[in-house]
Amino acid sequence: MQERRLDAWSAGSIAAAAPPEWVGAPTWESLSRDHTTDHAAGGAGWRHGDEGEDTEDAGGWDPEDEIDGLGAEAYAAFMAEVYDALDGRGRDLPARELHGGLVEARSALGRAALTPEEAVTVLDDALVEAIESVGRLHTQLGAVGFRLAREAAARGLHREVALSLTDWLRVRCPWLSTQEAAQVTDVVRACDSPVTAQIGDAVAGGTVPVHRAALVARTMRRLEGCLDVDQREAYAEIATRAAARRDLPDKDLARVCHQLVEDLLHEARPGERERAAHELRSVTARRVGPGLTRFTVDAPDGVAATINGVLTSALAAPAPVKDDRGEVVEPDVRTPAQRRFDALATTIGRGIGNPGAPPSTARATVLLVIPFDPARGVPFGPATTATGDYVPPRQAVEIACGADVTPVWLSADGAPLALGRGARYATPAQWKALVVRDGGCSFPGCSALPQWCDSHHVDHWARGGQTDVDRMTLLCGRHHTHVHQHDLTATISGGTVTWHV
């Protein structure tokens, strides 16, 4: 019977679909559910799972006979149902395991949270072991969080609300500092490239903490434009292995990453070195403490010469107070480092100092031609510029917010009906008031600074909105576009901007 069944299967495409280990194994619910009780005409019958009894009596049901009785098409349909059932079973298992595991972890940590009275009873060895376990758990928790953040980024969940991944993580996890969220983002970005994906794999595997992997990811991002694919992969492997070494402190890992940059510049040929130096240019900032920020500048030689020229110019020379005869009456007590800073700050201030042109100044003048139906009192058809460029309706509204716009209303036959008023942008005084009130982009969860924002009419200027402080708010470029694309509205009350998203 066994050989006859195999011959029948080999006649069609079913042979590839039927796993050999399933041959003659009547374990499928669809076969056994109707035969777990005695057959009316079969005496004791067959019961699947009975132990110590004959599974086949004279006249009982034979599962092999029933399978053999199926034709090729019927059997193929039957197996398709089996595969569908097995494929669907457990699809929600990962989600349930994730939820259950986190619940159990929180419960277990709750049990480990000792009161001060209980903690004093723990012996030294046990206390040291517990602290080391907490360190390992911290890395493991970071691995779980990173995996979830990587998946959220792949699905674009942060883009659905027009937030950066860093801001989205801080909204979802308020206990994360900006630095911690940015570190997760750095490692997630490294996973976008197959060459540096090993950095994220090391975090997901629990062998490298997030903050050390972020340092490696930032280093590799700086080196990206200076190396070919093979070099990038080799550099990433060196840095990732260093990050995984528990005997290598964070400061030594930073030296390893810095050494990779230095080695690149020393080993490159002159032409390549110039290109590498240009790619490696950067300015970074780190908060030293309340009221003080440290800037680190990596400048190519040409720009460095210019900066040095400022730092050694007359602006950085001592400037004592002198009387009419040229005698020093008050010496310059600034240190050389302070004088260099003042020289640099003066130069930067001269470059950007223009009180009449704050960021709120209109950046363009646009003549917007808008077809208008006098009978209905509403615009119809697409708006165009004076040069005939098509402007979608939502973009027309956005242009009206960010440029000096003069709308020209046209009748159906092209005759001008009216020349509209020019759009007024926020004045410098209004801009300062918005900065004080909003402190930056007012969109929920956004951390963009005021200098990266535009003033936005809550009641769109194109719809008659007024350029008043109580009817305007600050929005960064990304959220300014997002608000216009989705036609979002906001309410301003008591100095608070509430967006209806």
Short mmCIF file of C-alpha atoms in Angstrom, two decimals:
data_model
loop_
_atom_site.label_atom_id
_atom_site.label_comp_id
_atom_site.label_asym_id
_atom_site.label_seq_id
_atom_site.Cartn_x
_atom_site.Cartn_y
_atom_site.Cartn_z
CA MET A 1 0.00 0.00 0.00
CA GLN A 2 2.88 2.36 0.80
CA GLU A 3 4.47 1.93 -2.63
CA ARG A 4 1.14 2.32 -4.42
CA ARG A 5 0.51 5.63 -2.68
CA LEU A 6 3.94 7.05 -3.50
CA ASP A 7 3.50 6.06 -7.15
CA ALA A 8 0.19 7.88 -7.27
CA TRP A 9 1.75 11.03 -5.81
CA SER A 10 4.63 11.04 -8.23
CA ALA A 11 2.21 11.24 -11.14
CA GLY A 12 1.43 14.90 -10.45
CA SER A 13 2.88 18.03 -8.95
CA ILE A 14 1.74 16.89 -5.52
CA ALA A 15 4.98 15.02 -4.97
CA ALA A 16 6.85 18.25 -4.27
CA ALA A 17 4.14 19.55 -1.98
CA ALA A 18 3.87 16.53 0.33
CA PRO A 19 6.61 16.30 2.99
CA PRO A 20 7.85 12.66 3.19
CA GLU A 21 7.69 12.64 6.98
CA TRP A 22 3.93 13.16 6.79
CA VAL A 23 3.31 9.97 4.77
CA GLY A 24 0.90 7.71 6.60
CA ALA A 25 0.73 10.03 9.66
CA PRO A 26 -2.98 10.73 10.35
CA THR A 27 -2.39 13.67 12.69
CA TRP A 28 -4.37 16.37 10.88
CA GLU A 29 -7.42 17.62 12.64
CA SER A 30 -9.46 17.54 9.45
CA LEU A 31 -8.84 13.78 9.14
CA SER A 32 -9.15 12.74 12.75
CA ARG A 33 -11.95 14.89 14.14
CA ASP A 34 -14.69 12.67 12.65
CA HIS A 35 -12.99 9.42 13.60
CA THR A 36 -12.12 9.82 17.27
CA THR A 37 -15.29 7.92 18.19
CA ASP A 38 -16.40 4.46 17.14
CA HIS A 39 -17.80 4.03 13.65
CA ALA A 40 -21.41 2.95 13.69
CA ALA A 41 -20.66 -0.08 11.54
CA GLY A 42 -17.05 -0.63 12.54
CA GLY A 43 -17.09 -2.12 16.02
CA ALA A 44 -14.49 -0.56 18.31
CA GLY A 45 -13.22 1.57 15.45
CA TRP A 46 -10.01 3.64 15.49
CA ARG A 47 -9.17 6.31 18.04
CA HIS A 48 -6.12 8.46 17.39
CA GLY A 49 -3.87 8.67 20.42
CA ASP A 50 -5.10 5.55 22.27
CA GLU A 51 -2.24 3.84 24.04
CA GLY A 52 -2.04 0.13 24.77
CA GLU A 53 -4.82 -0.64 22.27
CA ASP A 54 -4.94 -1.71 18.67
CA THR A 55 -5.35 1.34 16.51
CA GLU A 56 -6.98 -0.65 13.74
CA ASP A 57 -9.79 -3.20 14.12
CA ALA A 58 -11.42 -5.28 11.47
CA GLY A 59 -13.80 -3.06 9.60
CA GLY A 60 -12.39 0.12 11.23
CA TRP A 61 -11.24 3.28 9.50
CA ASP A 62 -7.84 3.22 7.85
CA PRO A 63 -6.36 6.74 7.36
CA GLU A 64 -4.14 5.48 4.56
CA ASP A 65 -7.16 4.19 2.68
CA GLU A 66 -8.87 7.57 2.97
CA ILE A 67 -5.81 9.44 1.68
CA ASP A 68 -5.39 6.89 -1.11
CA GLY A 69 -8.98 7.47 -2.10
CA LEU A 70 -8.30 11.12 -2.92
CA GLY A 71 -7.63 12.07 -6.49
CA ALA A 72 -4.67 14.26 -7.41
CA GLU A 73 -6.69 17.49 -7.55
CA ALA A 74 -8.60 16.71 -4.36
CA TYR A 75 -5.41 15.88 -2.53
CA ALA A 76 -3.72 19.06 -3.75
CA ALA A 77 -6.67 21.10 -2.48
CA PHE A 78 -6.57 19.24 0.82
CA MET A 79 -2.84 19.88 1.27
CA ALA A 80 -3.32 23.56 0.41
CA GLU A 81 -5.80 23.82 3.28
CA VAL A 82 -3.33 22.11 5.60
CA TYR A 83 -0.51 24.47 4.62
CA ASP A 84 -2.75 27.53 5.01
CA ALA A 85 -3.80 26.37 8.46
CA LEU A 86 -0.22 25.74 9.54
CA ASP A 87 0.97 29.01 8.03
CA GLY A 88 -1.70 31.03 9.84
CA ARG A 89 -1.12 29.32 13.14
CA GLY A 90 1.14 31.43 15.36
CA ARG A 91 1.28 34.53 13.18
CA ASP A 92 0.48 36.64 16.21
CA LEU A 93 2.98 34.74 18.32
CA PRO A 94 5.83 37.31 18.01
CA ALA A 95 3.55 40.13 19.18
CA ARG A 96 2.29 38.04 22.09
CA GLU A 97 5.82 36.99 22.98
CA LEU A 98 6.99 40.62 22.85
CA HIS A 99 4.19 41.84 25.10
CA GLY A 100 4.44 38.90 27.47
CA GLY A 101 8.20 39.13 27.71
CA LEU A 102 8.15 42.83 28.56
CA VAL A 103 5.42 42.31 31.15
CA GLU A 104 7.40 39.49 32.75
CA ALA A 105 10.58 41.58 32.68
CA ARG A 106 8.88 44.46 34.47
CA SER A 107 7.46 42.06 37.02
CA ALA A 108 10.86 40.45 37.59
CA LEU A 109 12.55 43.82 38.00
CA GLY A 110 9.87 44.75 40.49
CA ARG A 111 10.82 41.72 42.56
CA ALA A 112 14.48 42.73 42.37
CA ALA A 113 13.79 46.25 43.64
CA LEU A 114 14.93 45.99 47.24
CA THR A 115 14.06 48.46 49.94
CA PRO A 116 16.97 50.09 51.81
CA GLU A 117 16.29 47.75 54.72
CA GLU A 118 16.47 44.70 52.44
CA ALA A 119 19.54 45.93 50.54
CA VAL A 120 21.70 46.08 53.65
CA THR A 121 21.22 42.34 54.15
CA VAL A 122 22.84 41.47 50.79
CA LEU A 123 26.43 40.25 51.07
CA ASP A 124 29.21 42.04 49.18
CA ASP A 125 29.74 39.30 46.59
CA ALA A 126 26.03 39.11 45.85
CA LEU A 127 25.82 42.90 45.60
CA VAL A 128 28.70 43.05 43.09
CA GLU A 129 27.18 40.23 41.06
CA ALA A 130 23.81 42.01 41.03
CA ILE A 131 25.37 45.26 39.81
CA GLU A 132 27.14 43.41 36.99
CA SER A 133 23.84 41.73 36.09
CA VAL A 134 22.16 45.13 35.92
CA GLY A 135 24.85 46.25 33.48
CA ARG A 136 24.20 43.25 31.25
CA LEU A 137 20.44 43.82 31.48
CA HIS A 138 20.94 47.45 30.48
CA THR A 139 22.72 46.35 27.31
CA GLN A 140 20.06 43.73 26.64
CA LEU A 141 17.27 46.26 27.14
CA GLY A 142 19.06 48.62 24.75
CA ALA A 143 19.18 45.81 22.19
CA VAL A 144 15.43 45.24 22.45
CA GLY A 145 14.70 48.96 22.22
CA PHE A 146 16.99 49.33 19.22
CA ARG A 147 15.32 46.47 17.36
CA LEU A 148 11.92 48.08 17.87
CA ALA A 149 13.21 51.52 16.86
CA ARG A 150 14.80 50.06 13.72
CA GLU A 151 11.50 48.43 12.74
CA ALA A 152 9.56 51.62 13.47
CA ALA A 153 11.97 53.57 11.27
CA ALA A 154 11.66 51.00 8.48
CA ARG A 155 7.87 51.40 8.59
CA GLY A 156 8.19 55.19 8.58
CA LEU A 157 6.07 55.66 11.70
CA HIS A 158 7.90 58.89 12.55
CA ARG A 159 7.32 60.31 9.08
CA GLU A 160 3.56 59.81 9.41
CA VAL A 161 3.57 62.59 12.01
CA ALA A 162 6.32 64.60 10.27
CA LEU A 163 8.86 64.08 13.08
CA SER A 164 12.48 63.09 12.97
CA LEU A 165 13.18 59.67 14.42
CA THR A 166 14.92 61.31 17.39
CA ASP A 167 11.93 63.52 18.22
CA TRP A 168 9.51 60.62 17.65
CA LEU A 169 11.43 58.43 20.10
CA ARG A 170 11.38 61.19 22.71
CA VAL A 171 7.63 61.63 22.30
CA ARG A 172 7.01 57.90 22.66
CA CYS A 173 9.60 57.49 25.44
CA PRO A 174 9.71 60.72 27.46
CA TRP A 175 12.33 59.17 29.78
CA LEU A 176 14.85 59.10 26.93
CA SER A 177 17.20 62.07 26.85
CA THR A 178 17.80 63.84 23.56
CA GLN A 179 21.32 62.40 23.50
CA GLU A 180 20.10 58.83 24.01
CA ALA A 181 17.43 59.16 21.32
CA ALA A 182 19.99 60.66 18.92
CA GLN A 183 22.34 57.73 19.60
CA VAL A 184 19.62 55.25 18.66
CA THR A 185 18.97 57.27 15.50
CA ASP A 186 22.67 57.21 14.58
CA VAL A 187 22.79 53.42 14.78
CA VAL A 188 19.50 53.03 12.88
CA ARG A 189 20.89 55.21 10.09
CA ALA A 190 23.98 53.00 9.93
CA CYS A 191 21.70 50.06 9.14
CA ASP A 192 20.61 51.76 5.90
CA SER A 193 23.89 50.69 4.28
CA PRO A 194 24.83 47.01 3.94
CA VAL A 195 28.44 48.04 4.60
CA THR A 196 27.76 49.50 8.06
CA ALA A 197 24.75 47.37 8.97
CA GLN A 198 27.10 45.28 11.10
CA ILE A 199 27.04 48.09 13.67
CA GLY A 200 23.31 47.70 14.15
CA ASP A 201 23.60 43.91 14.15
CA ALA A 202 26.08 44.15 17.03
CA VAL A 203 23.62 46.23 19.05
CA ALA A 204 20.69 43.95 18.22
CA GLY A 205 22.79 40.97 19.28
CA GLY A 206 23.54 42.55 22.64
CA THR A 207 27.31 42.61 22.14
CA VAL A 208 27.68 46.41 21.85
CA PRO A 209 25.80 49.05 23.89
CA VAL A 210 23.92 51.70 21.94
CA HIS A 211 26.10 54.64 23.03
CA ARG A 212 29.32 52.91 21.88
CA ALA A 213 27.75 51.82 18.59
CA ALA A 214 26.58 55.40 18.01
CA LEU A 215 30.18 56.63 18.26
CA VAL A 216 31.21 54.07 15.65
CA ALA A 217 28.25 55.01 13.43
CA ARG A 218 29.10 58.73 13.56
CA THR A 219 32.73 58.00 12.74
CA MET A 220 31.76 55.87 9.76
CA ARG A 221 29.36 58.54 8.54
CA ARG A 222 32.21 61.05 8.56
CA LEU A 223 34.44 58.66 6.64
CA GLU A 224 31.75 57.63 4.16
CA GLY A 225 32.77 60.02 1.40
CA CYS A 226 36.48 59.28 1.82
CA LEU A 227 36.51 55.49 1.46
CA ASP A 228 35.54 52.93 -1.13
CA VAL A 229 33.18 50.10 -0.22
CA ASP A 230 35.89 47.63 0.82
CA GLN A 231 37.65 50.23 2.96
CA ARG A 232 34.42 51.26 4.65
CA GLU A 233 33.60 47.65 5.47
CA ALA A 234 37.09 47.08 6.90
CA TYR A 235 37.01 50.28 8.96
CA ALA A 236 33.52 49.46 10.26
CA GLU A 237 34.65 45.99 11.29
CA ILE A 238 37.68 47.37 13.16
CA ALA A 239 35.63 49.95 15.03
CA THR A 240 32.75 47.54 15.79
CA ARG A 241 35.14 44.94 17.21
CA ALA A 242 36.72 47.62 19.38
CA ALA A 243 33.29 48.72 20.60
CA ALA A 244 32.49 45.13 21.62
CA ARG A 245 35.56 44.86 23.86
CA ARG A 246 34.52 45.17 27.48
CA ASP A 247 38.10 45.90 28.54
CA LEU A 248 38.20 49.00 26.30
CA PRO A 249 36.81 52.10 28.08
CA ASP A 250 34.70 54.62 26.20
CA LYS A 251 37.53 57.17 26.06
CA ASP A 252 39.83 54.58 24.47
CA LEU A 253 37.14 53.67 21.94
CA ALA A 254 36.95 57.37 21.05
CA ARG A 255 40.72 57.32 20.49
CA VAL A 256 40.36 54.31 18.19
CA CYS A 257 37.74 56.12 16.12
CA HIS A 258 39.86 59.28 16.02
CA GLN A 259 42.88 57.25 14.99
CA LEU A 260 40.95 55.87 12.02
CA VAL A 261 40.46 59.44 10.79
CA GLU A 262 44.11 60.34 11.33
CA ASP A 263 45.33 57.20 9.58
CA LEU A 264 43.17 57.99 6.58
CA LEU A 265 44.69 61.47 6.22
CA HIS A 266 48.26 60.21 6.67
CA GLU A 267 47.93 57.31 4.25
CA ALA A 268 46.09 59.16 1.48
CA ARG A 269 47.96 60.63 -1.47
CA PRO A 270 48.04 64.47 -1.67
CA GLY A 271 45.06 64.81 -4.00
CA GLU A 272 43.04 62.25 -2.09
CA ARG A 273 44.05 63.86 1.21
CA GLU A 274 42.59 67.20 0.11
CA ARG A 275 39.33 65.54 -0.86
CA ALA A 276 39.24 63.59 2.39
CA ALA A 277 39.87 66.74 4.43
CA HIS A 278 36.99 68.46 2.65
CA GLU A 279 34.69 65.52 3.38
CA LEU A 280 35.74 65.51 7.04
CA ARG A 281 35.00 69.21 7.67
CA SER A 282 32.62 69.65 10.57
CA VAL A 283 31.46 71.74 13.48
CA THR A 284 30.08 69.99 16.55
CA ALA A 285 28.70 71.44 19.76
CA ARG A 286 28.56 70.00 23.24
CA ARG A 287 26.99 71.54 26.29
CA VAL A 288 29.68 72.05 28.94
CA GLY A 289 27.17 73.19 31.53
CA PRO A 290 24.44 75.78 32.05
CA GLY A 291 25.41 78.87 30.08
CA LEU A 292 28.41 77.42 28.25
CA THR A 293 28.78 75.41 25.02
CA ARG A 294 31.94 73.95 23.52
CA PHE A 295 32.34 73.98 19.74
CA THR A 296 34.77 71.69 17.96
CA VAL A 297 35.79 72.68 14.44
CA ASP A 298 37.50 70.39 11.94
CA ALA A 299 38.55 72.61 9.03
CA PRO A 300 40.49 71.86 5.83
CA ASP A 301 43.80 73.68 5.59
CA GLY A 302 42.51 76.48 3.36
CA VAL A 303 39.63 77.38 5.66
CA ALA A 304 41.82 76.84 8.71
CA ALA A 305 44.18 79.51 7.36
CA THR A 306 41.29 81.95 7.10
CA ILE A 307 40.13 81.21 10.64
CA ASN A 308 43.68 81.54 11.93
CA GLY A 309 43.89 84.88 10.18
CA VAL A 310 40.94 86.08 12.23
CA LEU A 311 42.34 84.66 15.46
CA THR A 312 45.69 86.41 14.92
CA SER A 313 44.33 89.66 13.49
CA ALA A 314 44.17 93.03 15.20
CA LEU A 315 40.75 92.02 16.49
CA ALA A 316 42.51 89.54 18.78
CA ALA A 317 45.18 91.97 19.95
CA PRO A 318 45.07 93.46 23.45
CA ALA A 319 42.84 96.53 23.57
CA PRO A 320 43.65 98.52 26.71
CA VAL A 321 41.82 101.74 27.51
CA LYS A 322 44.02 104.78 26.78
CA ASP A 323 43.71 108.46 27.54
CA ASP A 324 44.06 111.36 25.11
CA ARG A 325 47.84 111.16 25.35
CA GLY A 326 47.90 107.46 24.51
CA GLU A 327 48.73 106.36 28.00
CA VAL A 328 47.19 103.12 29.23
CA VAL A 329 44.70 103.86 31.97
CA GLU A 330 43.09 100.42 32.09
CA PRO A 331 44.88 97.31 30.86
CA ASP A 332 43.18 94.62 28.81
CA VAL A 333 42.75 91.80 31.30
CA ARG A 334 41.42 89.28 28.78
CA THR A 335 43.44 86.11 28.31
CA PRO A 336 44.75 85.30 24.80
CA ALA A 337 42.08 82.62 24.46
CA GLN A 338 39.37 85.11 25.39
CA ARG A 339 40.70 87.65 22.89
CA ARG A 340 40.67 85.03 20.14
CA PHE A 341 37.09 84.14 20.99
CA ASP A 342 36.06 87.81 20.91
CA ALA A 343 37.75 88.24 17.53
CA LEU A 344 35.89 85.25 16.10
CA ALA A 345 32.58 86.36 17.61
CA THR A 346 33.05 89.87 16.22
CA THR A 347 33.75 88.53 12.73
CA ILE A 348 30.72 86.24 12.81
CA GLY A 349 28.57 89.04 14.16
CA ARG A 350 29.62 91.33 11.33
CA GLY A 351 28.83 88.64 8.80
CA ILE A 352 25.33 87.95 9.99
CA GLY A 353 24.47 91.29 11.57
CA ASN A 354 21.58 92.85 9.63
CA PRO A 355 18.81 94.03 11.95
CA GLY A 356 16.54 94.85 9.03
CA ALA A 357 16.56 91.30 7.68
CA PRO A 358 15.58 88.73 10.30
CA PRO A 359 14.64 85.19 9.24
CA SER A 360 11.07 86.45 8.84
CA THR A 361 11.91 88.65 5.86
CA ALA A 362 10.14 87.64 2.65
CA ARG A 363 12.49 85.62 0.48
CA ALA A 364 10.85 86.12 -2.90
CA THR A 365 8.30 88.23 -4.74
CA VAL A 366 5.66 86.19 -6.55
CA LEU A 367 2.84 87.32 -8.81
CA LEU A 368 0.19 84.61 -8.43
CA VAL A 369 -2.50 84.43 -11.13
CA ILE A 370 -5.70 82.87 -9.76
CA PRO A 371 -8.80 82.09 -11.89
CA PHE A 372 -11.92 83.36 -10.12
CA ASP A 373 -15.64 82.73 -10.59
CA PRO A 374 -17.53 85.92 -9.58
CA ALA A 375 -20.89 84.13 -9.62
CA ARG A 376 -19.80 81.53 -7.07
CA GLY A 377 -17.33 83.77 -5.27
CA VAL A 378 -14.60 81.14 -5.22
CA PRO A 379 -11.41 80.42 -7.18
CA PHE A 380 -11.52 77.76 -9.86
CA GLY A 381 -8.77 75.92 -11.69
CA PRO A 382 -5.04 75.90 -10.91
CA ALA A 383 -3.08 78.99 -9.99
CA THR A 384 -0.07 79.97 -12.09
CA THR A 385 2.84 82.34 -11.75
CA ALA A 386 3.42 85.24 -14.10
CA THR A 387 5.72 83.00 -16.13
CA GLY A 388 3.02 80.34 -16.52
CA ASP A 389 4.36 77.81 -14.02
CA TYR A 390 1.61 75.68 -12.50
CA VAL A 391 1.19 76.01 -8.74
CA PRO A 392 -0.90 73.36 -6.92
CA PRO A 393 -3.47 74.87 -4.54
CA ARG A 394 -1.73 73.78 -1.33
CA GLN A 395 1.62 75.05 -2.57
CA ALA A 396 0.00 78.32 -3.51
CA VAL A 397 -1.11 78.72 0.09
CA GLU A 398 2.38 77.85 1.31
CA ILE A 399 3.95 80.36 -1.06
CA ALA A 400 1.59 82.98 0.30
CA CYS A 401 2.97 82.24 3.77
CA GLY A 402 6.62 82.40 2.82
CA ALA A 403 6.95 85.03 0.12
CA ASP A 404 5.80 88.48 -0.88
CA VAL A 405 2.77 87.44 -2.94
CA THR A 406 0.49 89.63 -4.98
CA PRO A 407 -2.55 87.67 -6.20
CA VAL A 408 -4.15 88.63 -9.51
CA TRP A 409 -7.76 87.46 -9.81
CA LEU A 410 -8.86 86.61 -13.35
CA SER A 411 -12.29 86.05 -14.83
CA ALA A 412 -13.14 83.00 -16.91
CA ASP A 413 -12.19 84.88 -20.09
CA GLY A 414 -8.83 85.96 -18.64
CA ALA A 415 -9.70 89.54 -17.75
CA PRO A 416 -8.15 90.81 -14.48
CA LEU A 417 -10.85 91.30 -11.85
CA ALA A 418 -8.75 92.69 -9.02
CA LEU A 419 -5.19 93.15 -7.87
CA GLY A 420 -4.86 91.71 -4.39
CA ARG A 421 -2.89 93.03 -1.45
CA GLY A 422 0.74 92.03 -1.01
CA ALA A 423 1.38 89.45 1.66
CA ARG A 424 2.90 90.93 4.80
CA TYR A 425 5.55 88.90 6.59
CA ALA A 426 6.22 89.17 10.31
CA THR A 427 8.12 92.32 11.26
CA PRO A 428 11.33 92.00 13.29
CA ALA A 429 9.42 92.96 16.44
CA GLN A 430 6.72 90.38 15.72
CA TRP A 431 9.37 87.76 15.03
CA LYS A 432 10.98 88.36 18.41
CA ALA A 433 7.60 88.10 20.11
CA LEU A 434 6.97 84.75 18.40
CA VAL A 435 10.39 83.49 19.50
CA VAL A 436 9.67 84.43 23.11
CA ARG A 437 6.22 82.84 23.03
CA ASP A 438 6.87 79.65 21.00
CA GLY A 439 10.57 79.06 21.71
CA GLY A 440 10.93 77.26 18.37
CA CYS A 441 8.75 75.13 16.12
CA SER A 442 5.31 74.86 17.74
CA PHE A 443 4.40 71.55 16.09
CA PRO A 444 3.92 68.79 18.71
CA GLY A 445 7.13 66.94 19.49
CA CYS A 446 9.41 69.09 17.30
CA SER A 447 12.61 70.49 18.81
CA ALA A 448 13.67 72.79 15.95
CA LEU A 449 15.22 76.05 17.15
CA PRO A 450 13.69 79.46 16.26
CA GLN A 451 16.40 80.31 13.73
CA TRP A 452 15.29 77.31 11.65
CA CYS A 453 11.64 78.38 11.67
CA ASP A 454 9.34 80.58 9.62
CA SER A 455 6.37 82.55 10.84
CA HIS A 456 3.13 80.86 9.79
CA HIS A 457 -0.34 82.40 9.53
CA VAL A 458 -2.74 80.22 11.54
CA ASP A 459 -5.50 81.71 9.39
CA HIS A 460 -3.85 81.34 6.01
CA TRP A 461 -2.96 84.69 4.54
CA ALA A 462 -4.33 83.53 1.19
CA ARG A 463 -7.70 83.11 2.93
CA GLY A 464 -7.69 86.53 4.53
CA GLY A 465 -5.59 85.82 7.61
CA GLN A 466 -4.04 88.76 9.42
CA THR A 467 -0.35 89.24 10.14
CA ASP A 468 -0.77 89.60 13.89
CA VAL A 469 1.22 87.89 16.63
CA ASP A 470 -1.90 86.29 18.07
CA ARG A 471 -2.68 84.79 14.65
CA MET A 472 0.82 83.53 13.80
CA THR A 473 3.18 80.86 15.08
CA LEU A 474 6.64 79.46 14.35
CA LEU A 475 7.08 76.33 12.22
CA CYS A 476 10.25 74.67 10.96
CA GLY A 477 10.50 74.09 7.22
CA ARG A 478 9.47 70.43 7.42
CA HIS A 479 6.39 71.07 9.53
CA HIS A 480 5.49 74.22 7.60
CA THR A 481 5.17 72.04 4.51
CA HIS A 482 3.41 69.29 6.49
CA VAL A 483 0.81 71.74 7.84
CA HIS A 484 0.01 73.05 4.37
CA GLN A 485 -0.05 69.60 2.78
CA HIS A 486 -2.55 68.33 5.34
CA ASP A 487 -4.39 71.65 5.78
CA LEU A 488 -3.92 71.48 9.56
CA THR A 489 -5.31 74.13 11.88
CA ALA A 490 -4.23 75.46 15.25
CA THR A 491 -5.70 77.39 18.14
CA ILE A 492 -3.76 80.09 20.00
CA SER A 493 -4.96 80.81 23.51
CA GLY A 494 -3.15 82.29 26.47
CA GLY A 495 0.22 82.15 24.72
CA THR A 496 -0.16 78.44 23.94
CA VAL A 497 -0.40 77.04 20.41
CA THR A 498 -2.51 73.88 20.12
CA TRP A 499 -2.35 71.99 16.83
CA HIS A 500 -5.33 69.91 15.77
CA VAL A 501 -3.61 66.85 14.30
#
